[in-house]
Amino acid sequence: EAGVTQFPSHSVIEKGQTVTLRCDPISGHDNLYWYRRVMGKEIKFLLHFVKESKQDESGMPNNRFLAERTGGTYSTLKVQPAELEDSGVYFCASGQGGAGEKLFFGSGTQLSVL
Amino acid sequence: ELKVEQNPLFLSMQEGKNYTIYCNYSTTSDRLYWYRQDPGKSLESLFVLLSNGAVKQEGRLMASLDTKARLSTLHITAAVHDLSATYFCAVDINNTDKLIFGTGTRLQVFP
């Protein structure tokens, strides 16, 4: 069974440019999450989808970040325009839901904004 | 604001030795998770602890949860090189499915 896949694995862009990260969850998983780890700091929650609906987007840093999950399958996270402080590793995770669900993480996208 | 603290942040240990990683959190929760991450790889779920006194074991790793003390431990028995990785604990407050992660403990096991 394929795991959570993220694309690209690395992205280097200049400040002010736009970048779109993609996450393909495990097939059948309704819950999809985005997390981010900025250098040297904790992994922090960004948002949570249940199917195509945003369940919780309280962790989104600001309105330069836009997440979508059209059709409840894959998700994209767009940063426009990117700033230096957006650099970090962006993780996606998926799960089936339920008490104490086990989340499956992708290997992350390393974003570097220069 | 919920805080999750792990210690130590770095751990260098010899093969065959035992050690414990600690995870303290600052507010009530009865869901705690342990993950392992190898460099450049995804976070791999190790344990899900759902109640006070829960104890789970897998190979050389054993995790426990004390919700009254707001403390979880990850105990390593007779460490081997393959256990070298970064270990994270994460807490789900109010069953919101939003995980608050600790800073991670980078473990290196040497011969």
XYZ file of N, CA and C in Angstrom:
675
model
N 0.858 -1.202 0.000
C 0.000 0.000 0.000
C 0.883 1.237 0.000
N 0.579 2.202 -0.887
C 1.360 3.420 -0.968
C 1.112 4.238 0.283
N 2.192 4.910 0.741
C 2.066 5.774 1.892
C 1.664 7.170 1.470
N 1.834 8.110 2.373
C 1.572 9.513 2.077
C 2.731 10.037 1.237
N 2.411 10.607 0.100
C 3.476 11.117 -0.750
C 3.377 12.625 -0.865
N 4.536 13.266 -0.870
C 4.596 14.709 -0.976
C 5.510 15.096 -2.130
N 5.134 16.181 -2.788
C 5.907 16.658 -3.927
C 5.920 18.178 -3.921
N 7.058 18.840 -4.199
C 8.365 18.205 -4.380
C 8.996 17.839 -3.046
N 10.105 17.152 -3.079
C 10.803 16.851 -1.842
C 11.617 18.062 -1.387
N 12.092 18.839 -2.351
C 12.834 20.066 -2.043
C 12.376 21.163 -2.985
N 12.358 22.394 -2.471
C 12.042 23.530 -3.319
C 12.847 24.728 -2.845
N 13.553 25.341 -3.782
C 14.331 26.543 -3.472
C 13.771 27.664 -4.315
N 13.282 28.711 -3.673
C 12.691 29.825 -4.400
C 13.198 31.130 -3.813
N 12.947 32.199 -4.550
C 13.352 33.513 -4.047
C 12.184 34.173 -3.332
N 12.528 35.023 -2.418
C 11.515 35.799 -1.707
C 10.605 36.488 -2.718
N 9.293 36.410 -2.460
C 8.328 37.043 -3.343
C 7.730 36.102 -4.382
N 8.369 34.963 -4.587
C 7.830 34.002 -5.540
C 6.718 33.174 -4.898
N 6.092 32.375 -5.740
C 4.995 31.510 -5.292
C 5.442 30.056 -5.362
N 5.033 29.288 -4.381
C 5.340 27.855 -4.402
C 4.083 27.087 -4.006
N 3.884 25.961 -4.657
C 2.747 25.092 -4.327
C 3.258 23.712 -3.960
N 2.895 23.275 -2.782
C 3.273 21.952 -2.294
C 2.063 21.021 -2.454
N 2.362 19.770 -2.747
C 1.265 18.826 -2.948
C 1.410 17.652 -1.998
N 0.268 17.146 -1.568
C 0.237 15.978 -0.701
C -0.816 14.999 -1.210
N -0.410 13.764 -1.407
C -1.361 12.691 -1.733
C -1.483 11.786 -0.512
N -2.638 11.785 0.126
C -2.793 10.959 1.334
C -2.962 9.494 0.960
N -2.993 8.657 1.957
C -3.289 7.249 1.731
C -4.746 7.142 1.279
N -4.970 6.339 0.275
C -6.306 6.192 -0.276
C -7.306 5.780 0.800
N -8.429 6.499 0.840
C -9.457 6.165 1.821
C -9.372 6.947 3.116
N -8.281 7.670 3.308
C -8.148 8.476 4.526
C -8.871 9.810 4.339
N -9.889 10.034 5.170
C -10.647 11.276 5.078
C -9.911 12.455 5.720
N -9.092 12.144 6.728
C -8.408 13.202 7.465
C -7.042 13.493 6.867
N -6.784 14.749 6.618
C -5.501 15.166 6.069
C -5.043 16.385 6.852
N -3.765 16.380 7.218
C -3.191 17.433 8.055
C -1.931 17.980 7.402
N -1.720 19.265 7.625
C -0.442 19.886 7.272
C 0.235 20.363 8.552
N 1.539 20.072 8.624
C 2.382 20.535 9.726
C 3.635 21.174 9.131
N 4.314 21.957 9.960
C 5.531 22.612 9.490
C 6.564 22.616 10.605
N 7.825 22.399 10.204
C 8.926 22.527 11.165
C 9.900 23.561 10.641
N 9.942 24.668 11.335
C 10.920 25.694 11.013
C 12.214 25.316 11.728
N 13.330 25.652 11.113
C 14.644 25.246 11.616
C 14.779 25.420 13.121
N 15.121 24.316 13.796
C 15.412 24.387 15.222
C 14.209 24.481 16.119
N 13.030 24.471 15.545
C 11.835 24.614 16.388
C 10.953 23.371 16.284
N 9.850 23.406 17.032
C 8.969 22.249 17.068
C 8.189 22.109 15.760
N 7.712 20.910 15.534
C 6.775 20.675 14.444
C 5.444 21.289 14.859
N 4.905 22.164 14.016
C 3.671 22.867 14.398
C 2.541 22.584 13.420
N 1.374 22.448 13.980
C 0.146 22.202 13.218
C -0.193 23.410 12.371
N -0.606 23.153 11.138
C -1.093 24.226 10.264
C -2.597 24.120 10.084
N -3.045 22.981 9.527
C -4.485 22.826 9.375
C -4.880 21.377 9.177
N -6.192 21.155 9.251
C -6.776 19.829 9.209
C -7.981 19.836 8.273
N -7.955 18.917 7.309
C -9.102 18.702 6.429
C -9.819 17.413 6.843
N -11.146 17.450 6.766
C -11.921 16.224 6.757
C -12.604 16.196 5.398
N -12.209 15.226 4.630
C -12.586 15.203 3.206
C -12.181 16.542 2.590
N -13.108 17.251 1.970
C -12.705 18.500 1.316
C -12.892 19.723 2.197
N -13.391 19.525 3.410
C -13.691 20.654 4.289
C -12.564 20.936 5.268
N -12.315 22.210 5.502
C -11.328 22.611 6.499
C -11.951 22.493 7.886
N -11.434 21.546 8.662
C -11.948 21.317 10.005
C -11.357 22.310 11.006
N -10.079 22.612 10.794
C -9.366 23.494 11.716
C -8.196 24.096 10.962
N -8.195 25.401 10.819
C -7.073 26.054 10.154
C -6.417 27.072 11.070
N -6.513 26.816 12.358
C -6.017 27.760 13.346
C -4.496 27.927 13.333
N -3.788 26.988 12.725
C -2.337 27.072 12.717
C -1.751 27.775 11.495
N -2.590 28.163 10.568
C -2.087 28.827 9.359
C -1.483 30.179 9.764
N -0.245 30.451 9.351
C 0.465 31.633 9.851
C -0.176 32.958 9.442
N -0.624 33.054 8.200
C -1.184 34.306 7.710
C -1.864 34.041 6.370
N -2.372 35.083 5.765
C -3.148 34.891 4.534
C -2.275 34.688 3.296
N -0.990 34.581 3.478
C -0.143 34.210 2.327
C -0.191 32.695 2.088
N -0.770 31.979 3.006
C -0.869 30.523 2.902
C -2.304 30.137 2.537
N -2.417 29.311 1.496
C -3.734 28.844 1.076
C -3.694 27.347 0.859
N -4.544 26.632 1.561
C -4.612 25.175 1.414
C -5.942 24.792 0.789
N -5.869 23.796 -0.076
C -7.078 23.299 -0.720
C -7.052 21.787 -0.770
N -8.241 21.228 -0.841
C -8.367 19.772 -0.996
C -9.626 19.508 -1.811
N -9.546 19.843 -3.053
C -10.681 19.696 -3.949
C -11.007 18.222 -4.143
N -12.277 17.874 -3.985
C -12.689 16.488 -4.184
C -12.307 15.567 -3.050
N -11.687 16.111 -2.029
C -11.361 15.298 -0.873
C -10.259 14.285 -1.096
N -9.466 14.493 -2.132
C -8.365 13.554 -2.372
C -7.043 14.205 -1.998
N -6.275 14.630 -3.005
C -4.999 15.249 -2.690
C -5.198 16.679 -2.204
N -4.173 17.216 -1.584
C -4.231 18.574 -1.082
C -3.041 19.379 -1.602
N -3.254 20.662 -1.736
C -2.158 21.561 -2.076
C -2.052 22.656 -1.021
N -0.835 23.108 -0.817
C -0.562 24.225 0.082
C 0.253 25.235 -0.708
N -0.350 26.384 -0.930
C 0.315 27.410 -1.729
C 0.773 28.542 -0.832
N 1.985 29.004 -1.087
C 2.534 30.139 -0.350
C 2.785 31.240 -1.370
N 2.105 32.373 -1.173
C 2.189 33.450 -2.153
C 1.960 34.803 -1.481
N 2.903 35.707 -1.495
C 4.307 35.521 -1.895
C 5.118 34.941 -0.748
N 6.101 34.150 -1.067
C 6.925 33.530 -0.029
C 7.857 34.552 0.627
N 8.056 34.367 1.932
C 8.976 35.198 2.706
C 10.070 34.301 3.296
N 11.141 34.936 3.738
C 12.275 34.176 4.263
C 11.872 33.263 5.420
N 10.970 33.757 6.275
C 10.598 32.989 7.464
C 9.702 31.788 7.161
N 9.324 31.644 5.882
C 8.522 30.487 5.503
C 9.384 29.247 5.286
N 10.675 29.415 5.277
C 11.579 28.271 5.081
C 11.385 27.247 6.186
N 11.411 25.990 5.785
C 11.253 24.913 6.761
C 10.839 23.641 6.054
N 10.483 22.657 6.831
C 9.998 21.403 6.270
C 8.493 21.326 6.497
N 7.759 21.096 5.417
C 6.310 21.013 5.482
C 5.911 19.536 5.375
N 5.250 19.069 6.407
C 4.818 17.680 6.457
C 3.322 17.579 6.230
N 2.935 16.529 5.560
C 1.540 16.192 5.406
C 1.309 14.859 6.113
N 0.135 14.690 6.672
C -0.207 13.430 7.327
C -1.657 13.085 7.013
N -1.962 11.807 7.018
C -3.351 11.409 6.819
C -3.733 10.317 7.808
N -5.036 10.202 8.035
C -5.546 9.196 8.957
C -7.001 8.910 8.676
N -7.466 7.788 9.229
C -8.850 7.390 8.987
C -9.824 8.056 9.941
N -9.301 8.613 11.051
C -10.172 9.229 12.036
C -10.477 8.273 13.165
N -11.117 8.789 14.214
C -11.453 7.954 15.359
C -10.517 8.194 16.508
N -10.914 7.737 17.680
C -10.140 7.983 18.892
C -8.757 7.368 18.798
N -7.753 8.208 19.071
C -6.393 7.706 19.062
C -5.931 7.213 17.712
N -6.402 7.875 16.677
C -6.037 7.402 15.344
C -4.548 7.512 15.128
N -4.036 6.609 14.340
C -2.641 6.606 13.979
C -2.496 7.460 12.723
N -1.628 8.445 12.787
C -1.390 9.283 11.624
C -0.194 8.771 10.845
N -0.307 8.850 9.539
C 0.770 8.453 8.659
C 1.315 9.715 7.998
N 2.613 9.938 8.179
C 3.233 11.153 7.677
C 3.960 10.902 6.368
N 3.990 11.939 5.532
C 4.862 11.931 4.378
C 6.271 12.329 4.787
N 7.182 12.257 3.842
C 8.580 12.561 4.160
C 8.880 14.050 4.128
N 7.876 14.852 3.763
C 8.026 16.292 3.876
C 8.570 16.958 2.627
N 8.317 18.249 2.539
C 8.906 19.108 1.511
C 9.801 20.109 2.210
N 11.062 20.108 1.854
C 12.009 21.074 2.404
C 11.932 22.337 1.552
N 11.419 23.409 2.120
C 11.277 24.673 1.401
C 12.343 25.649 1.869
N 13.083 26.169 0.904
C 14.088 27.186 1.219
C 13.740 28.451 0.452
N 13.531 29.531 1.174
C 13.232 30.821 0.560
C 14.462 31.709 0.724
N 15.019 32.146 -0.416
C 16.274 32.907 -0.381
C 16.043 34.400 -0.605
N -1.321 28.291 26.972
C -0.878 27.584 25.767
C -0.190 26.282 26.163
N -0.555 25.215 25.494
C 0.050 23.927 25.791
C 1.502 23.899 25.367
N 2.337 23.410 26.265
C 3.746 23.225 25.918
C 4.105 21.770 26.141
N 4.916 21.257 25.241
C 5.393 19.883 25.339
C 6.910 19.937 25.342
N 7.488 19.439 26.403
C 8.942 19.501 26.538
C 9.530 18.102 26.591
N 10.568 17.922 25.804
C 11.268 16.646 25.819
C 12.659 16.863 26.385
N 13.121 15.873 27.086
C 14.535 15.881 27.448
C 15.049 14.466 27.566
N 16.299 14.274 27.190
C 17.194 15.326 26.689
C 16.903 15.666 25.228
N 17.506 16.741 24.734
C 17.374 17.090 23.324
C 18.323 16.256 22.482
N 19.458 15.948 23.051
C 20.447 15.119 22.363
C 20.869 14.004 23.304
N 21.044 12.838 22.740
C 21.439 11.695 23.559
C 22.391 10.826 22.767
N 23.595 10.709 23.273
C 24.586 9.846 22.651
C 24.834 8.696 23.615
N 24.552 7.503 23.192
C 24.672 6.386 24.105
C 25.361 5.189 23.459
N 25.941 4.387 24.290
C 26.689 3.233 23.813
C 25.737 2.067 23.586
N 26.055 1.252 22.624
C 25.259 0.050 22.392
C 25.201 -0.786 23.675
N 24.046 -1.377 23.903
C 23.880 -2.244 25.064
C 23.400 -1.533 26.316
N 23.432 -0.218 26.300
C 23.007 0.530 27.483
C 21.511 0.830 27.446
N 21.004 1.195 28.621
C 19.595 1.573 28.753
C 19.479 3.063 28.985
N 18.381 3.628 28.497
C 18.168 5.054 28.769
C 16.696 5.379 28.607
N 16.300 6.535 29.170
C 14.906 6.966 29.106
C 14.817 8.387 28.578
N 13.884 8.590 27.664
C 13.559 9.930 27.166
C 12.261 10.355 27.831
N 12.221 11.613 28.268
C 11.067 12.116 28.996
C 10.295 13.128 28.174
N 8.982 13.098 28.338
C 8.101 14.031 27.644
C 7.114 14.587 28.661
N 7.251 15.870 28.959
C 6.336 16.543 29.888
C 5.427 17.481 29.114
N 4.169 17.559 29.529
C 3.262 18.487 28.873
C 2.496 19.273 29.925
N 2.016 20.442 29.495
C 1.579 21.427 30.495
C 0.078 21.466 30.755
N -0.720 20.704 30.013
C -2.148 20.736 30.295
C -2.737 19.340 30.150
N -3.979 19.196 30.546
C -4.581 17.869 30.586
C -4.706 17.263 29.199
N -4.308 16.027 29.085
C -4.501 15.290 27.841
C -4.443 13.810 28.150
N -5.209 13.031 27.441
C -5.098 11.577 27.602
C -4.788 10.895 26.281
N -4.173 11.646 25.384
C -3.714 11.042 24.128
C -2.295 11.497 23.878
N -1.401 10.559 23.851
C -0.007 10.902 23.617
C 0.592 9.939 22.606
N 1.417 10.482 21.740
C 1.981 9.729 20.626
C 3.496 9.832 20.659
N 4.136 8.765 20.234
C 5.589 8.776 20.016
C 5.848 8.462 18.549
N 6.753 9.262 17.958
C 7.140 9.080 16.572
C 8.654 8.981 16.488
N 9.079 8.323 15.428
C 10.504 8.235 15.121
C 10.720 8.826 13.733
N 11.814 9.589 13.581
C 12.152 10.112 12.264
C 13.615 9.855 11.959
N 13.863 9.194 10.842
C 15.210 9.057 10.308
C 15.474 10.245 9.394
N 16.722 10.659 9.247
C 17.031 11.856 8.447
C 16.419 11.797 7.048
N 15.688 12.835 6.688
C 15.102 12.927 5.356
C 13.907 12.025 5.124
N 13.461 11.364 6.165
C 12.347 10.424 6.007
C 11.099 10.947 6.720
N 10.032 10.200 6.590
C 8.786 10.593 7.236
C 8.804 10.241 8.719
N 7.854 10.799 9.452
C 7.690 10.428 10.855
C 6.948 9.096 10.913
N 7.539 8.163 11.615
C 6.951 6.832 11.735
C 6.296 6.700 13.101
N 5.039 6.314 13.120
C 4.334 6.157 14.387
C 4.887 4.965 15.158
N 5.250 5.189 16.410
C 5.745 4.117 17.264
C 4.655 3.644 18.231
N 4.112 4.570 18.995
C 3.139 4.209 20.020
C 2.031 5.256 20.090
N 0.835 4.775 20.425
C -0.293 5.642 20.750
C -0.740 5.265 22.149
N -0.709 6.200 23.070
C -1.066 5.953 24.478
C -2.333 6.726 24.788
N -3.370 6.013 25.224
C -4.688 6.635 25.311
C -5.260 6.719 26.721
N -4.536 6.249 27.711
C -5.117 6.324 29.057
C -4.018 6.358 30.104
N -4.398 6.812 31.294
C -3.444 6.866 32.385
C -2.940 5.458 32.706
N -1.638 5.332 32.823
C -1.068 4.035 33.140
C -0.795 3.162 31.933
N -1.127 3.673 30.739
C -0.906 2.870 29.534
C 0.589 2.595 29.372
N 0.880 1.372 28.995
C 2.259 0.960 28.720
C 2.239 0.128 27.445
N 3.129 0.479 26.533
C 3.234 -0.302 25.299
C 4.696 -0.590 25.017
N 4.919 -1.775 24.444
C 6.302 -2.178 24.162
C 6.400 -2.729 22.765
N 7.497 -2.378 22.105
C 7.786 -2.907 20.781
C 9.298 -3.071 20.694
N 9.731 -4.300 20.703
C 11.166 -4.553 20.630
C 11.898 -3.959 21.824
N 12.895 -3.146 21.578
C 13.695 -2.546 22.640
C 13.120 -1.244 23.184
N 11.962 -0.854 22.684
C 11.339 0.391 23.115
C 10.083 0.115 23.928
N 9.938 0.891 25.018
C 8.736 0.789 25.830
C 8.287 2.194 26.202
N 7.004 2.479 25.979
C 6.461 3.799 26.283
C 5.402 3.680 27.357
N 5.342 4.706 28.205
C 4.340 4.722 29.262
C 3.757 6.118 29.382
N 2.575 6.177 30.001
C 1.893 7.460 30.149
C 1.342 7.595 31.561
N 1.649 8.716 32.193
C 1.084 9.078 33.497
C 0.372 10.413 33.304
N -0.942 10.357 33.144
C -1.685 11.583 32.845
C -1.772 12.506 34.055
N -1.672 11.938 35.247
C -1.734 12.793 36.439
C -0.475 13.642 36.557
N 0.651 13.040 36.258
C 1.925 13.762 36.291
C 2.181 14.495 34.980
N 1.336 14.260 33.981
C 1.516 14.855 32.639
C 2.905 14.504 32.101
N 3.177 13.207 32.135
C 4.509 12.731 31.789
C 4.408 11.427 31.009
N 5.169 11.365 29.941
C 5.339 10.099 29.238
C 6.825 9.804 29.149
N 7.156 8.527 29.163
C 8.547 8.130 29.024
C 8.690 7.151 27.869
N 9.836 7.211 27.231
C 10.196 6.247 26.199
C 11.497 5.611 26.664
N 11.404 4.341 27.044
C 12.562 3.662 27.596
C 13.211 2.787 26.535
N 14.513 2.920 26.462
C 15.301 2.152 25.497
C 16.105 1.103 26.273
N 15.935 -0.135 25.870
C 16.646 -1.227 26.539
C 17.704 -1.814 25.616
N 18.920 -1.908 26.121
C 20.033 -2.515 25.366
C 20.101 -1.934 23.957
N 20.409 -0.662 23.886
C 20.367 0.077 22.614
C 21.251 -0.574 21.547
N 20.775 -0.467 20.310
C 21.544 -0.904 19.144
C 21.610 0.258 18.168
N 22.582 0.187 17.252
C 22.825 1.299 16.328
C 21.584 1.670 15.518
N 20.784 0.664 15.169
C 19.589 0.903 14.338
C 18.566 1.807 15.010
N 18.691 2.016 16.300
C 17.766 2.908 16.992
C 18.144 4.382 16.839
N 19.292 4.657 16.252
C 19.707 6.043 16.036
C 18.686 6.744 15.146
N 18.111 7.837 15.653
C 17.062 8.582 14.951
C 16.658 9.750 15.846
N 15.689 10.525 15.377
C 15.103 11.559 16.234
C 13.727 11.082 16.689
N 13.461 11.193 17.956
C 12.208 10.726 18.540
C 11.390 11.926 19.010
N 10.129 11.932 18.615
C 9.225 13.013 18.994
C 8.068 12.456 19.809
N 7.675 13.194 20.833
C 6.388 12.916 21.453
C 5.428 14.010 20.989
N 4.148 13.699 21.012
C 3.131 14.659 20.584
C 1.874 14.433 21.401
N 1.217 15.517 21.748
C 0.030 15.465 22.601
C -1.165 16.014 21.836
N -2.285 15.356 21.998
C -3.542 15.815 21.403
C -4.406 16.351 22.528
N -4.641 17.646 22.536
C -5.428 18.219 23.625
C -6.897 18.264 23.223
N -7.733 17.891 24.171
C -9.186 17.949 23.986
C -9.664 17.129 22.801
N -8.884 16.119 22.451
C -9.271 15.223 21.348
C -9.623 16.003 20.089
N -8.797 16.988 19.767
C -9.076 17.829 18.605
C -8.386 17.335 17.347
N -7.587 16.273 17.467
C -6.788 15.788 16.337
C -5.698 16.756 15.931
N -5.465 17.766 16.753
C -4.376 18.698 16.479
C -3.245 18.333 17.432
N -2.134 17.864 16.868
C -1.031 17.410 17.700
C -0.082 18.555 18.020
N 0.327 18.599 19.287
C 1.359 19.523 19.724
C 2.617 18.695 19.957
N 3.656 18.993 19.210
C 4.866 18.192 19.251
C 5.885 18.741 20.234
N 6.655 17.832 20.798
C 7.843 18.219 21.534
C 8.956 18.576 20.556
N 10.067 19.042 21.102
C 11.177 19.500 20.265
C 11.941 18.351 19.629
N 11.722 17.153 20.110
C 12.442 16.013 19.566
C 13.694 15.701 20.366
N 14.045 14.439 20.400
C 15.282 13.984 21.023
C 16.098 13.264 19.961
N 17.265 13.810 19.696
C 18.125 13.178 18.698
C 18.996 12.144 19.387
N 18.782 10.898 19.019
C 19.491 9.778 19.650
C 20.558 9.243 18.713
N 21.750 9.105 19.243
C 22.826 8.462 18.484
C 23.384 7.324 19.328
N 23.376 6.140 18.745
C 23.901 4.969 19.444
C 25.205 4.577 18.773
N 26.257 4.502 19.567
C 27.570 4.163 19.004
C 28.076 2.850 19.597
N 28.981 2.187 18.855
C 29.475 0.865 19.310
C 30.215 0.945 20.636
